Coordinates of C-alpha atoms in Angstrom, one line a residue:
Chain A
X1389 CA 26.0 42.7 1.1
X1390 CA 22.6 43.6 2.5
X1391 CA 21.3 41.6 5.4
X1392 CA 18.2 39.7 4.4
X1393 CA 16.1 37.3 6.3
X1394 CA 17.9 34.4 4.6
X1395 CA 21.6 34.5 4.2
X1396 CA 23.4 31.8 2.2
X1397 CA 27.1 31.5 1.3
X1398 CA 28.3 28.3 -0.1
X1399 CA 31.5 27.1 -1.7
X1400 CA 31.2 23.6 -3.1
X1401 CA 33.8 21.9 -5.2
X1402 CA 33.3 18.6 -6.9
X1403 CA 36.2 18.9 -9.3
X1404 CA 34.2 19.0 -12.5
X1405 CA 31.5 21.2 -10.9
X1406 CA 31.9 24.2 -8.7
X1407 CA 29.3 26.2 -6.9
X1408 CA 30.2 29.6 -5.4
X1409 CA 27.2 31.5 -4.2
X1410 CA 26.7 34.4 -1.8
X1411 CA 23.2 35.8 -1.6
X1412 CA 20.6 37.0 0.7
X1413 CA 16.9 36.4 0.1
X1414 CA 13.8 38.1 1.5
X1415 CA 12.0 36.4 4.4
X1416 CA 8.7 36.2 2.5
X1417 CA 7.3 35.5 -0.9
X1418 CA 8.7 33.2 -3.6
X1419 CA 12.4 33.4 -4.4
X1420 CA 13.2 31.7 -7.6
X1421 CA 16.6 30.2 -8.4
X1422 CA 16.7 30.3 -12.2
X1423 CA 19.2 28.8 -14.6
X1424 CA 20.0 26.2 -17.1
X1425 CA 20.8 22.6 -16.1
X1426 CA 24.3 22.6 -14.7
X1427 CA 24.0 26.2 -13.4
X1428 CA 24.1 24.9 -9.8
X1429 CA 20.6 25.9 -8.8
X1430 CA 19.6 22.5 -7.4
X1431 CA 23.0 22.1 -5.7
X1432 CA 22.4 25.5 -4.1
X1433 CA 19.0 24.4 -2.8
X1434 CA 20.5 21.1 -1.5
X1435 CA 23.1 23.1 0.4
X1436 CA 20.4 25.1 2.0
X1437 CA 18.7 21.9 3.1
X1438 CA 21.9 20.3 4.4
X1439 CA 21.5 17.5 1.9
X1440 CA 24.9 18.6 0.5
X1441 CA 27.6 19.6 2.8
X1442 CA 29.8 22.2 1.1
X1443 CA 33.5 22.7 2.1
X1444 CA 32.7 26.3 3.1
X1445 CA 29.3 27.4 3.9
X1446 CA 27.1 29.7 6.0
X1447 CA 23.3 29.6 6.2
X1448 CA 21.0 31.5 8.4
X1449 CA 17.3 32.1 8.4
X1450 CA 15.6 34.7 10.6
X1451 CA 18.7 34.8 12.8
X1452 CA 18.9 31.0 13.2
X1453 CA 22.1 29.6 12.0
X1454 CA 22.0 26.2 10.3
X1455 CA 25.5 26.1 9.1
X1456 CA 28.7 28.0 9.8
X1457 CA 31.8 26.2 8.6
X1458 CA 34.0 28.8 10.2
X1459 CA 32.8 27.5 13.6
X1460 CA 32.6 24.0 12.2
X1461 CA 28.8 24.0 12.8
X1462 CA 26.5 22.0 10.7
X1463 CA 22.9 21.2 11.7
X1464 CA 21.9 17.9 10.0
X1465 CA 18.9 18.1 7.7
X1466 CA 16.5 16.3 10.0
X1467 CA 17.0 19.0 12.7
X1468 CA 16.3 21.9 10.3
X1469 CA 12.9 23.5 10.2
X1470 CA 12.4 23.1 6.5
X1471 CA 10.0 21.5 4.0
X1472 CA 11.5 20.1 0.8
X1473 CA 9.6 19.2 -2.3
X1474 CA 11.6 17.1 -4.7
X1475 CA 11.4 17.0 -8.5
X1476 CA 9.9 13.5 -8.4
X1477 CA 7.3 13.6 -5.6
X1478 CA 9.5 11.1 -3.7
X1479 CA 6.6 9.7 -1.6
X1480 CA 7.2 6.7 0.5
X1481 CA 5.7 3.8 -1.5
X1482 CA 5.1 1.7 1.6
X1483 CA 2.8 4.3 3.2
X1484 CA -0.6 5.6 2.2
X1485 CA -1.1 9.3 1.5
X1486 CA -2.2 9.7 5.1
X1487 CA 0.9 7.9 6.3
X1488 CA 3.1 10.1 4.1
X1489 CA 1.5 13.2 5.5
X1490 CA 1.9 12.1 9.0
X1491 CA 5.5 10.9 8.7
X1492 CA 7.2 14.2 9.4
X1493 CA 4.4 15.7 11.4
X1494 CA 4.5 12.8 13.9
X1495 CA 8.2 13.3 14.4
X1496 CA 7.9 17.0 15.1
X1497 CA 5.3 16.2 17.8
X1498 CA 7.5 13.4 19.2
X1499 CA 10.8 15.2 19.4
X1500 CA 11.6 16.2 22.9
X1501 CA 13.9 18.7 24.2
X1502 CA 16.6 18.2 26.8
X1503 CA 19.7 16.9 25.1
X1504 CA 20.4 16.9 21.3
X1505 CA 21.8 13.4 21.5
X1506 CA 18.6 12.0 22.9
X1507 CA 16.6 13.1 19.9
X1508 CA 18.1 10.1 18.1
X1509 CA 16.2 7.8 20.5
X1510 CA 13.0 9.7 20.1
X1511 CA 11.2 7.1 18.0
X1512 CA 11.8 4.5 20.6
X1513 CA 11.0 6.5 23.7
X1514 CA 8.3 8.9 22.7
X1515 CA 5.4 6.7 23.8
X1516 CA 6.6 6.7 27.4
X1517 CA 8.0 10.2 27.3
X1518 CA 6.0 12.7 29.3
X1519 CA 8.7 15.3 28.7
X1520 CA 8.2 18.6 27.0
X1521 CA 8.0 18.1 23.3
X1522 CA 9.1 20.7 20.8
X1523 CA 9.6 21.2 17.1
X1524 CA 13.1 21.9 15.9
X1525 CA 12.2 25.4 15.0
X1526 CA 10.9 26.2 18.4
X1527 CA 13.7 24.5 20.2
X1528 CA 15.9 27.4 19.0
X1529 CA 13.3 30.0 19.8
X1530 CA 11.0 29.4 22.7
X1531 CA 9.5 26.6 24.7
X1532 CA 6.0 25.4 24.0
X1533 CA 3.9 23.0 25.9
X1534 CA 3.3 19.7 24.1
X1535 CA -0.5 20.3 23.8
X1536 CA 0.2 23.5 22.1
X1537 CA 2.5 22.0 19.5
X1538 CA 0.1 19.2 18.9
X1539 CA -2.8 21.6 18.7
X1540 CA -1.0 23.9 16.3
X1541 CA 0.2 21.2 14.0
X1542 CA -3.1 19.4 14.1
X1543 CA -4.6 22.7 13.1
X1544 CA -2.4 22.8 10.0
X1545 CA -3.5 19.4 8.8
X1546 CA -7.0 20.3 7.7
X1547 CA -6.2 23.6 5.9
X1548 CA -3.3 22.0 4.1
X1549 CA -5.3 19.1 2.9
X1550 CA -8.1 21.4 1.9
X1551 CA -5.8 23.8 0.1
X1552 CA -4.2 21.1 -2.0
X1553 CA -7.5 19.3 -2.6
X1554 CA -6.3 15.9 -1.5
X1555 CA -8.9 14.9 1.1
X1556 CA -10.3 12.2 -1.2
X1557 CA -6.8 10.7 -1.7
X1558 CA -5.9 10.1 2.0
X1559 CA -6.3 6.3 2.0
X1560 CA -4.7 5.7 -1.4
X1561 CA -1.2 4.3 -1.9
X1562 CA 1.2 6.5 -3.9
X1563 CA 1.3 4.2 -6.9
X1564 CA -2.5 4.8 -7.3
X1565 CA -2.0 8.5 -7.8
X1566 CA -1.5 10.6 -10.9
X1567 CA 1.7 12.6 -11.3
X1568 CA 0.0 15.8 -10.4
X1569 CA -1.7 14.3 -7.3
X1570 CA 1.5 12.8 -6.2
X1571 CA 3.2 16.2 -6.3
X1572 CA 0.3 17.9 -4.4
X1573 CA 0.7 15.2 -1.7
X1574 CA 4.4 15.9 -1.6
X1575 CA 3.8 19.6 -1.2
X1576 CA 1.2 18.9 1.6
X1577 CA 3.6 16.6 3.3
X1578 CA 6.2 19.4 3.5
X1579 CA 3.7 22.1 4.4
X1580 CA 2.1 20.3 7.4
X1581 CA 5.4 20.7 9.2
X1582 CA 4.8 24.4 9.3
X1583 CA 8.5 24.9 8.3
X1584 CA 10.5 28.1 8.6
X1585 CA 11.2 27.8 4.9
X1586 CA 9.9 25.7 2.0
X1587 CA 12.4 24.5 -0.6
X1588 CA 11.1 23.3 -3.9
X1589 CA 13.3 21.7 -6.5
X1590 CA 11.5 21.9 -9.9
X1591 CA 8.3 20.5 -8.5
X1592 CA 6.6 20.8 -11.9
X1593 CA 9.4 19.7 -14.2
X1594 CA 8.4 16.0 -14.2
X1595 CA 4.7 16.8 -15.1
X1596 CA 3.2 17.3 -18.6
X1597 CA 1.8 20.7 -19.4
X1598 CA -1.7 19.8 -18.4
X1599 CA -0.6 18.5 -15.0
X1600 CA 1.5 21.7 -14.6
X1601 CA -1.6 23.8 -15.0
X1602 CA -3.3 21.6 -12.5
X1603 CA -0.6 22.1 -9.8
X1604 CA 0.3 25.8 -10.5
X1605 CA -2.8 27.3 -8.8
X1606 CA -2.1 25.4 -5.7
X1607 CA 1.4 26.9 -5.6
X1608 CA -0.1 30.4 -5.9
X1609 CA -2.7 29.7 -3.2
X1610 CA -0.1 28.3 -0.9
X1611 CA 1.9 31.4 -1.1
X1612 CA -1.1 33.6 -0.3
X1613 CA -2.5 31.5 2.5
X1614 CA 0.7 30.4 4.3
X1615 CA 3.2 33.0 5.0
X1616 CA 6.2 30.7 4.5
X1617 CA 9.1 31.9 2.5
X1618 CA 9.7 29.7 -0.5
X1619 CA 12.9 29.0 -2.4
X1620 CA 11.9 27.6 -5.8
X1621 CA 14.2 26.1 -8.3
X1622 CA 13.3 26.1 -12.0
X1623 CA 14.6 26.4 -15.5
X1624 CA 11.2 27.4 -16.9
X1625 CA 10.7 31.1 -17.8
X1626 CA 6.9 30.6 -17.5
X1627 CA 7.2 29.5 -13.9
X1628 CA 9.5 32.5 -13.2
X1629 CA 6.9 34.9 -14.6
X1630 CA 4.0 33.3 -12.7
X1631 CA 5.6 32.6 -9.4
X1632 CA 8.7 34.7 -8.7
X1633 CA 8.7 37.7 -6.3
X1634 CA 12.4 37.6 -6.1
X1635 CA 14.7 36.2 -8.8
X1636 CA 18.2 34.8 -8.6
X1637 CA 19.9 34.0 -11.9
X1638 CA 22.6 31.3 -11.8
X1639 CA 25.1 30.5 -14.4
X1640 CA 28.0 28.0 -14.2
X1641 CA 27.7 27.6 -10.5
X1642 CA 27.7 31.3 -9.7
X1643 CA 25.1 33.9 -9.0
X1644 CA 24.9 36.1 -12.0
X1645 CA 22.4 38.6 -10.6
X1646 CA 19.6 38.8 -8.1
X1647 CA 16.8 41.2 -7.3
X1648 CA 13.0 41.7 -7.4
X1649 CA 11.3 40.2 -10.4
X1650 CA 10.2 43.4 -12.1
X1651 CA 13.7 44.8 -11.6
X1652 CA 15.5 41.7 -12.9
X1653 CA 13.3 41.3 -16.0
X1654 CA 14.1 44.8 -17.1
X1655 CA 17.8 44.8 -16.5
X1656 CA 19.3 45.5 -19.9
X1657 CA 22.6 43.7 -19.0
X1658 CA 20.9 40.4 -18.4
X1659 CA 19.9 37.9 -21.0
X1660 CA 16.3 37.9 -19.7
X1661 CA 15.7 41.3 -21.3
X1662 CA 17.4 40.3 -24.6
X1663 CA 15.5 37.1 -25.0
X1664 CA 12.8 37.0 -27.7
X1665 CA 10.4 36.2 -25.0
X1666 CA 11.5 39.2 -22.9
X1667 CA 8.7 40.8 -20.9
X1668 CA 7.9 42.9 -18.0
X1669 CA 5.6 41.8 -15.2
X1670 CA 3.3 44.3 -13.4
X1671 CA 1.3 43.6 -10.3
X1672 CA -1.9 45.5 -9.8
X1673 CA -5.4 45.5 -8.6
X1674 CA -8.7 45.4 -10.5
X1675 CA -10.6 48.6 -9.9
X1676 CA -13.5 48.5 -12.2
X1677 CA -15.3 46.7 -15.0
X1678 CA -16.9 48.1 -18.1
X1679 CA -19.8 45.8 -18.9
X1680 CA -20.5 47.2 -22.4
X1681 CA -17.1 46.6 -23.7
X1682 CA -16.2 43.8 -21.3
X1683 CA -13.0 45.6 -20.3
X1684 CA -11.5 45.6 -16.9
X1685 CA -9.6 48.5 -15.4
X1686 CA -6.5 47.5 -13.6
X1687 CA -4.6 49.9 -11.4
X1688 CA -0.8 49.5 -11.2
X1689 CA 1.8 51.8 -9.6
X1690 CA 0.9 55.2 -11.0
X1691 CA -0.5 53.8 -14.2
X1692 CA -3.6 51.9 -15.3
X1693 CA -4.5 49.6 -18.2
X1694 CA -7.8 48.4 -19.8
X1695 CA -7.7 44.7 -20.1
X1696 CA -10.1 42.3 -21.8
X1697 CA -11.1 38.8 -20.8
X1698 CA -10.7 39.2 -17.0
X1699 CA -13.0 37.3 -14.9
X1700 CA -12.5 38.6 -11.4
X1701 CA -14.1 40.9 -8.8
X1702 CA -13.0 44.4 -7.8
X1703 CA -9.9 44.5 -5.6
X1704 CA -8.5 41.2 -6.9
X1705 CA -4.7 41.2 -7.1
X1706 CA -3.5 40.5 -10.6
X1707 CA -0.2 39.8 -12.2
X1708 CA 0.1 40.9 -15.9
X1709 CA 2.8 40.1 -18.3
X1710 CA 3.7 42.5 -21.1
X1711 CA 5.9 41.1 -23.8
X1712 CA 8.6 43.5 -25.1
X1713 CA 7.6 42.6 -28.7
X1714 CA 4.1 43.8 -28.0
X1715 CA 5.1 47.3 -27.1
X1716 CA 5.7 50.0 -29.8
X1717 CA 6.8 53.6 -29.4
X1718 CA 5.6 56.9 -30.9
X1719 CA 6.9 60.4 -30.3
X1720 CA 3.4 62.0 -30.3
X1721 CA 0.3 60.8 -28.7
X1722 CA -1.6 58.9 -31.4
X1723 CA -5.1 60.2 -31.7
X1724 CA -6.6 57.6 -33.9
X1725 CA -5.5 54.1 -33.1
X1726 CA -7.0 50.8 -32.4
X1727 CA -4.7 50.3 -29.5
X1728 CA -6.4 51.0 -26.2
X1729 CA -3.4 51.3 -23.9
X1730 CA -1.2 54.1 -24.8
X1731 CA 1.0 55.3 -21.9
X1732 CA 3.2 58.3 -21.6
X1733 CA 6.7 57.0 -20.8
X1734 CA 10.3 58.1 -20.3
X1735 CA 13.2 56.2 -21.7
X1736 CA 15.5 55.1 -19.0
X1737 CA 17.8 52.8 -20.9
X1738 CA 18.7 51.5 -24.4
X1739 CA 20.6 48.4 -25.5
X1740 CA 21.4 46.7 -28.7
X1741 CA 20.7 42.9 -29.1
X1742 CA 23.2 42.6 -32.0
X1743 CA 20.6 41.2 -34.3
X1744 CA 19.0 44.4 -35.5
X1745 CA 16.9 45.2 -32.5
X1746 CA 17.0 47.8 -29.8
X1747 CA 15.8 47.0 -26.4
X1748 CA 14.3 50.1 -24.7
X1749 CA 13.6 50.3 -21.1
X1750 CA 10.8 52.8 -20.1
X1751 CA 9.4 54.3 -17.0
X1752 CA 5.6 54.4 -16.9
X1753 CA 4.4 55.8 -13.6
X1754 CA 6.5 53.8 -11.1
X1755 CA 6.4 50.7 -13.3
X1756 CA 9.1 49.7 -15.7
X1757 CA 8.3 48.5 -19.2
X1758 CA 10.4 46.9 -21.9
X1759 CA 10.0 47.5 -25.7
X1760 CA 11.7 45.6 -28.5
X1761 CA 11.9 47.7 -31.7
X1762 CA 14.1 47.6 -34.7
X1763 CA 17.4 49.5 -34.7
X1764 CA 16.2 51.4 -37.7
X1765 CA 13.1 52.7 -35.9
X1766 CA 15.1 53.6 -33.0
X1767 CA 17.4 55.7 -35.1
X1768 CA 14.5 57.3 -37.1
X1769 CA 12.8 58.3 -33.9
X1770 CA 16.1 59.5 -32.4
X1771 CA 15.6 57.6 -29.2
X1772 CA 17.9 58.3 -26.3
X1773 CA 17.9 58.2 -22.6
X1774 CA 15.6 60.7 -20.9
X1775 CA 13.4 61.2 -24.0
X1776 CA 9.6 61.3 -23.5
X1777 CA 7.7 58.9 -25.7
X1778 CA 4.3 57.1 -25.9
X1779 CA 4.2 53.4 -25.4
X1780 CA 1.5 51.5 -27.3
X1781 CA 0.7 48.2 -25.7
X1782 CA -0.7 45.8 -28.3
X1783 CA -1.4 43.0 -25.9
X1784 CA -1.0 41.6 -22.4
X1785 CA -1.4 38.3 -20.8
X1786 CA -2.8 37.7 -17.4
X1787 CA -0.5 35.5 -15.4
X1788 CA -2.9 35.2 -12.4
Chain B
X843 CA 10.9 -44.6 6.1
X844 CA 12.9 -42.4 8.5
X845 CA 14.6 -44.0 11.4
X846 CA 15.4 -42.3 14.7
X847 CA 18.9 -41.3 13.5
X848 CA 17.4 -39.7 10.5
X849 CA 14.9 -37.8 12.6
X850 CA 17.7 -36.7 15.0
X851 CA 19.7 -35.4 12.0
X852 CA 16.7 -33.5 10.6
X853 CA 16.0 -31.9 14.0
X854 CA 19.6 -30.9 14.4
X855 CA 19.7 -29.5 10.9
X856 CA 16.6 -27.5 11.6
X857 CA 18.1 -26.1 14.8
X858 CA 21.4 -25.2 13.2
X859 CA 19.7 -23.6 10.2
X860 CA 17.2 -21.5 12.2
X861 CA 19.8 -20.3 14.8
X862 CA 22.3 -19.5 12.1
X863 CA 19.8 -17.6 10.0
X864 CA 18.8 -15.5 13.0
X865 CA 22.4 -14.7 13.8
X866 CA 23.2 -14.0 10.1
X867 CA 20.3 -11.6 9.9
X868 CA 21.4 -9.8 13.1
X869 CA 25.0 -9.5 11.9
X870 CA 24.3 -9.2 8.2
X871 CA 21.8 -6.3 8.3
X872 CA 24.1 -3.7 9.7
X873 CA 27.0 -5.1 7.7
X874 CA 25.0 -4.9 4.4
X875 CA 23.8 -1.4 5.3
X876 CA 27.3 -0.3 6.0
X877 CA 28.5 -1.8 2.8
X878 CA 25.9 0.1 0.7
X879 CA 26.4 3.4 2.5
X880 CA 30.2 3.6 3.2
X881 CA 32.8 5.3 1.1
X882 CA 35.5 3.7 3.2
X883 CA 38.5 2.3 1.3
X884 CA 37.9 -0.9 3.3
X885 CA 34.6 -1.5 1.4
X886 CA 36.2 -3.6 -1.4
X887 CA 38.1 -5.6 1.2
X888 CA 35.0 -6.3 3.3
X889 CA 32.9 -7.1 0.2
X890 CA 35.6 -9.6 -0.9
X891 CA 35.8 -11.2 2.6
X892 CA 32.0 -11.7 2.8
X893 CA 31.9 -13.2 -0.7
X894 CA 34.8 -15.6 -0.1
X895 CA 32.6 -18.6 0.8
X896 CA 31.0 -18.3 -2.6
X897 CA 34.2 -19.1 -4.4
X898 CA 36.1 -21.2 -1.9
X899 CA 35.6 -25.0 -1.7
X900 CA 33.8 -25.6 1.6
X901 CA 36.5 -27.9 2.7
X902 CA 39.0 -25.1 2.5
X903 CA 36.9 -22.9 4.8
X904 CA 36.2 -25.8 7.1
X905 CA 39.9 -26.7 7.3
X906 CA 41.0 -23.3 8.3
X907 CA 38.1 -22.9 10.8
X908 CA 39.2 -26.3 12.3
X909 CA 42.7 -25.0 12.8
X910 CA 41.6 -21.6 14.0
X911 CA 39.1 -22.9 16.5
X912 CA 41.3 -25.9 17.6
X913 CA 43.3 -26.0 20.8
X914 CA 46.3 -24.4 19.0
X915 CA 44.4 -21.8 17.0
X916 CA 43.9 -18.2 18.0
X917 CA 40.2 -18.5 18.4
X918 CA 40.5 -21.9 20.2
X919 CA 42.8 -20.4 22.8
X920 CA 40.5 -17.5 23.3
X921 CA 37.5 -19.7 23.8
X922 CA 39.5 -21.9 26.2
X923 CA 40.6 -19.0 28.3
X924 CA 37.0 -17.8 28.4
X925 CA 36.1 -21.3 29.7
X926 CA 34.1 -22.3 26.7
X927 CA 36.4 -25.1 25.6
X928 CA 37.2 -25.6 22.0
X929 CA 34.5 -25.3 19.3
X930 CA 35.3 -28.0 16.7
X931 CA 33.0 -31.0 16.9
X932 CA 30.4 -29.1 18.9
X933 CA 27.0 -27.5 18.2
X934 CA 28.5 -24.1 18.8
X935 CA 31.3 -24.7 16.4
X936 CA 28.8 -25.7 13.7
X937 CA 26.9 -22.5 14.2
X938 CA 30.0 -20.4 13.9
X939 CA 31.0 -22.3 10.7
X940 CA 27.5 -22.1 9.2
X941 CA 27.2 -18.4 9.9
X942 CA 30.5 -17.7 8.2
X943 CA 29.8 -20.0 5.3
X944 CA 26.3 -18.8 4.5
X945 CA 26.8 -15.1 5.2
X946 CA 27.1 -14.0 1.6
X947 CA 23.6 -15.5 0.9
X948 CA 22.2 -13.2 3.5
X949 CA 24.4 -10.1 3.0
X950 CA 24.2 -10.0 -0.8
X951 CA 20.4 -9.9 -1.2
X952 CA 20.2 -7.4 1.6
X953 CA 22.9 -5.2 0.0
X954 CA 21.0 -5.4 -3.4
X955 CA 17.7 -4.4 -1.9
X956 CA 19.3 -1.6 0.2
X957 CA 21.0 -0.2 -2.9
X958 CA 17.8 -0.4 -4.9
X959 CA 16.1 1.9 -2.4
X960 CA 18.5 4.7 -3.5
X961 CA 19.2 7.8 -1.7
X962 CA 16.0 9.6 -2.5
X963 CA 13.8 8.1 0.2
X964 CA 16.5 8.6 2.7
X965 CA 16.7 12.3 1.8
X966 CA 13.0 12.6 1.9
X967 CA 13.0 11.1 5.4
X968 CA 15.7 13.5 6.5
X969 CA 13.7 16.5 5.3
X970 CA 10.8 15.1 7.3
X971 CA 12.7 15.2 10.6
X972 CA 13.8 11.6 10.7
X973 CA 17.3 10.9 12.1
X974 CA 19.4 8.4 10.2
X975 CA 18.6 5.6 12.7
X976 CA 14.9 6.4 12.6
X977 CA 15.1 6.4 8.8
X978 CA 16.6 3.0 8.8
X979 CA 13.8 1.5 10.9
X980 CA 10.9 3.5 9.4
X981 CA 11.9 3.6 5.7
X982 CA 14.8 1.3 4.9
X983 CA 13.5 -1.8 6.6
X984 CA 10.0 -1.7 5.2
X985 CA 11.2 -1.0 1.7
X986 CA 13.8 -3.8 1.9
X987 CA 11.2 -6.4 2.9
X988 CA 11.7 -8.5 -0.3
X989 CA 15.4 -8.4 0.3
X990 CA 14.9 -9.8 3.9
X991 CA 12.6 -12.5 2.6
X992 CA 15.2 -13.6 0.0
X993 CA 18.0 -13.3 2.5
X994 CA 16.2 -15.4 5.2
X995 CA 15.2 -18.1 2.8
X996 CA 18.5 -18.4 1.0
X997 CA 20.5 -18.3 4.3
X998 CA 18.3 -21.0 5.8
X999 CA 18.2 -23.2 2.8
X1000 CA 21.9 -22.9 2.2
X1001 CA 22.7 -23.8 5.8
X1002 CA 20.5 -26.9 5.5
X1003 CA 22.4 -28.0 2.5
X1004 CA 26.0 -27.6 3.7
X1005 CA 28.2 -30.6 3.8
X1006 CA 31.9 -29.9 3.5
X1007 CA 32.2 -27.4 6.2
X1008 CA 30.1 -29.5 8.6
X1009 CA 32.2 -32.5 8.0
X1010 CA 35.4 -30.7 8.6
X1011 CA 34.3 -28.7 11.6
X1012 CA 31.6 -30.9 13.1
X1013 CA 32.6 -34.3 12.1
X1014 CA 29.9 -37.0 12.2
X1015 CA 28.7 -37.4 15.8
X1016 CA 25.1 -38.7 15.9
X1017 CA 22.7 -36.3 17.6
X1018 CA 25.4 -33.7 18.0
X1019 CA 26.9 -32.7 14.7
X1020 CA 25.4 -35.2 12.3
X1021 CA 23.2 -33.1 10.0
X1022 CA 20.9 -34.3 7.2
X1023 CA 23.5 -34.0 4.4
X1024 CA 26.0 -36.0 6.4
X1025 CA 23.3 -38.6 7.2
X1026 CA 22.5 -39.0 3.5
X1027 CA 26.2 -39.5 2.8
X1028 CA 26.3 -42.2 5.5
X1029 CA 23.3 -44.0 4.0
X1030 CA 24.9 -44.0 0.6
X1031 CA 28.2 -45.2 2.0
X1032 CA 26.3 -48.0 3.7
X1033 CA 24.4 -48.7 0.4
X1034 CA 21.1 -47.9 2.2
X1035 CA 19.6 -46.3 -0.9
X1036 CA 15.9 -46.3 0.1
X1037 CA 16.9 -44.4 3.3
X1038 CA 19.0 -42.0 1.3
X1039 CA 16.1 -41.5 -1.1
X1040 CA 13.7 -40.5 1.7
X1041 CA 16.1 -37.8 3.0
X1042 CA 17.5 -36.6 -0.3
X1043 CA 14.1 -36.5 -2.0
X1044 CA 12.7 -34.7 1.1
X1045 CA 15.4 -32.1 0.9
X1046 CA 14.7 -31.6 -2.9
X1047 CA 11.0 -31.1 -2.3
X1048 CA 11.8 -28.8 0.6
X1049 CA 14.1 -26.6 -1.5
X1050 CA 11.8 -26.5 -4.5
X1051 CA 8.8 -25.5 -2.3
X1052 CA 10.8 -22.8 -0.6
X1053 CA 11.9 -21.3 -3.9
X1054 CA 8.3 -21.4 -5.4
X1055 CA 7.0 -19.6 -2.3
X1056 CA 9.8 -17.1 -2.5
X1057 CA 9.3 -16.2 -6.1
X1058 CA 5.6 -16.0 -5.9
X1059 CA 5.6 -13.8 -2.9
X1060 CA 8.3 -11.5 -4.4
X1061 CA 6.2 -11.2 -7.5
X1062 CA 3.1 -9.9 -5.8
X1063 CA 4.8 -7.6 -3.3
X1064 CA 4.0 -4.0 -4.3
X1065 CA 7.0 -2.7 -2.4
X1066 CA 9.3 -4.6 -4.7
X1067 CA 8.5 -2.1 -7.4
X1068 CA 11.0 0.6 -8.1
X1069 CA 10.7 3.7 -6.0
X1070 CA 8.6 6.5 -7.5

């Protein structure tokens, strides 16, 4: 096992349900735990948060150990430097939006150092306490003066409220918010703690598609503006495509596979590549715009595409999805075709989906592309690993 | 109208009910919280014990309390060695009996409102750095407000109305253990119906008013809505 920034090993046995996971996740970006209901993805997230206490478990983040059952060590949830966003926003109904946002943040400022046991009394003593105050995270790392903690966390309040666009909601009670607003407040409430990790349990699942589209941009911005690693649980392919940098596929309480998103999407042994919706995701940069034809030139790793309908400035980072069904293959470069994006490619893998189709994995520059073609075409063209072909890309969709 | 004995009985009743309610809330809150949170195998046993006064005839409870707290009872001997004397036929004895007898009327509404909160707000509080004790005071108590209101009112009103236990444990000593319900009984026995009417009617109006207030307050409280 490689040593990542986040290491998690859990064995949880509830009789009818078992979770056995051993994985390491990168210390930045969005790691998505993906699987059907009952696959154990939420349980895994809850183990990371300490909301579930597995029989055997180990969890560390950036060298800080939160659980080690071998040493019989378990840091309770409230002492872990994490932010958690629940499927239902789970706001406190007796507190205004402002009260909800301040709930955790006040406690970080008020917690003081000397003995672990005393932290329990913190809410009663803090007003008189002139002692050094620290956040949990810093307690394990370095000592900060109270003014600094307060200053730093205060600083976070404004950008977080601005980022999530909730400044006009601060004095409302949670029952006066829409589902999307509630979820944005819940995200803000977790984010103002400046946690070492942000855990999100299907934060969009309880929202209708319109509300989903309302919250999604905030999630993307959040990732860009705050460098906090996010572990995100979902069963939605769409959310995987839009958000994931790193993907963990779970099935029946076990990790089936994990790796970077582009790699995972194009692994022929995983159902992701065999699905009708199979697609590859490329991340690139806008490098030019042809006004006459309204086409943008987007540069990827060693390959570029002309894409219509892109409203962005030069240098913008873009994520593009290319469905496998939108890619066709020819052996010679087509000279007269309506298809704009024709790329030289090398076949790096072939698989059969047992319903008349062949899944072809291709290398284009340093990017990997998937094509779904019929088995008959595959035979007629004599496709095999290592063969050079031309991939015609009929359509792409811009994810963000 | 009310004579001095009636007024003394009313005042005594009010003192007993108030003090008992305060004691029941102090003891009942942690007990109810423990009962909603624990997975101990003693949970069923404790639940049954708390609920006993609901099904027992008050005279049964009173009888055993009398024996237990009497000079030959375990509790009686303990209080005597502590220099407190025996409790039956004293104000203190009435308080002990009232607390035990009315406890389910405090514990059960609290238990119901604690369980209605569910584990979600508790987990949210834990992820927001609140220790379990902190969570209890900053999340559970405010959310259980309607439960506390119900518990207080039911506990108080029920103590006001008790008769059998009082008669067994407290007897009928004017100004000391003679509460309103016993006083009404005395009036009826003495065929002083107008006097009985004043007290009994007064208690009826009191109970009805309390319940009307209780239900209208609970209806308008936003925090009695399910957690979202």
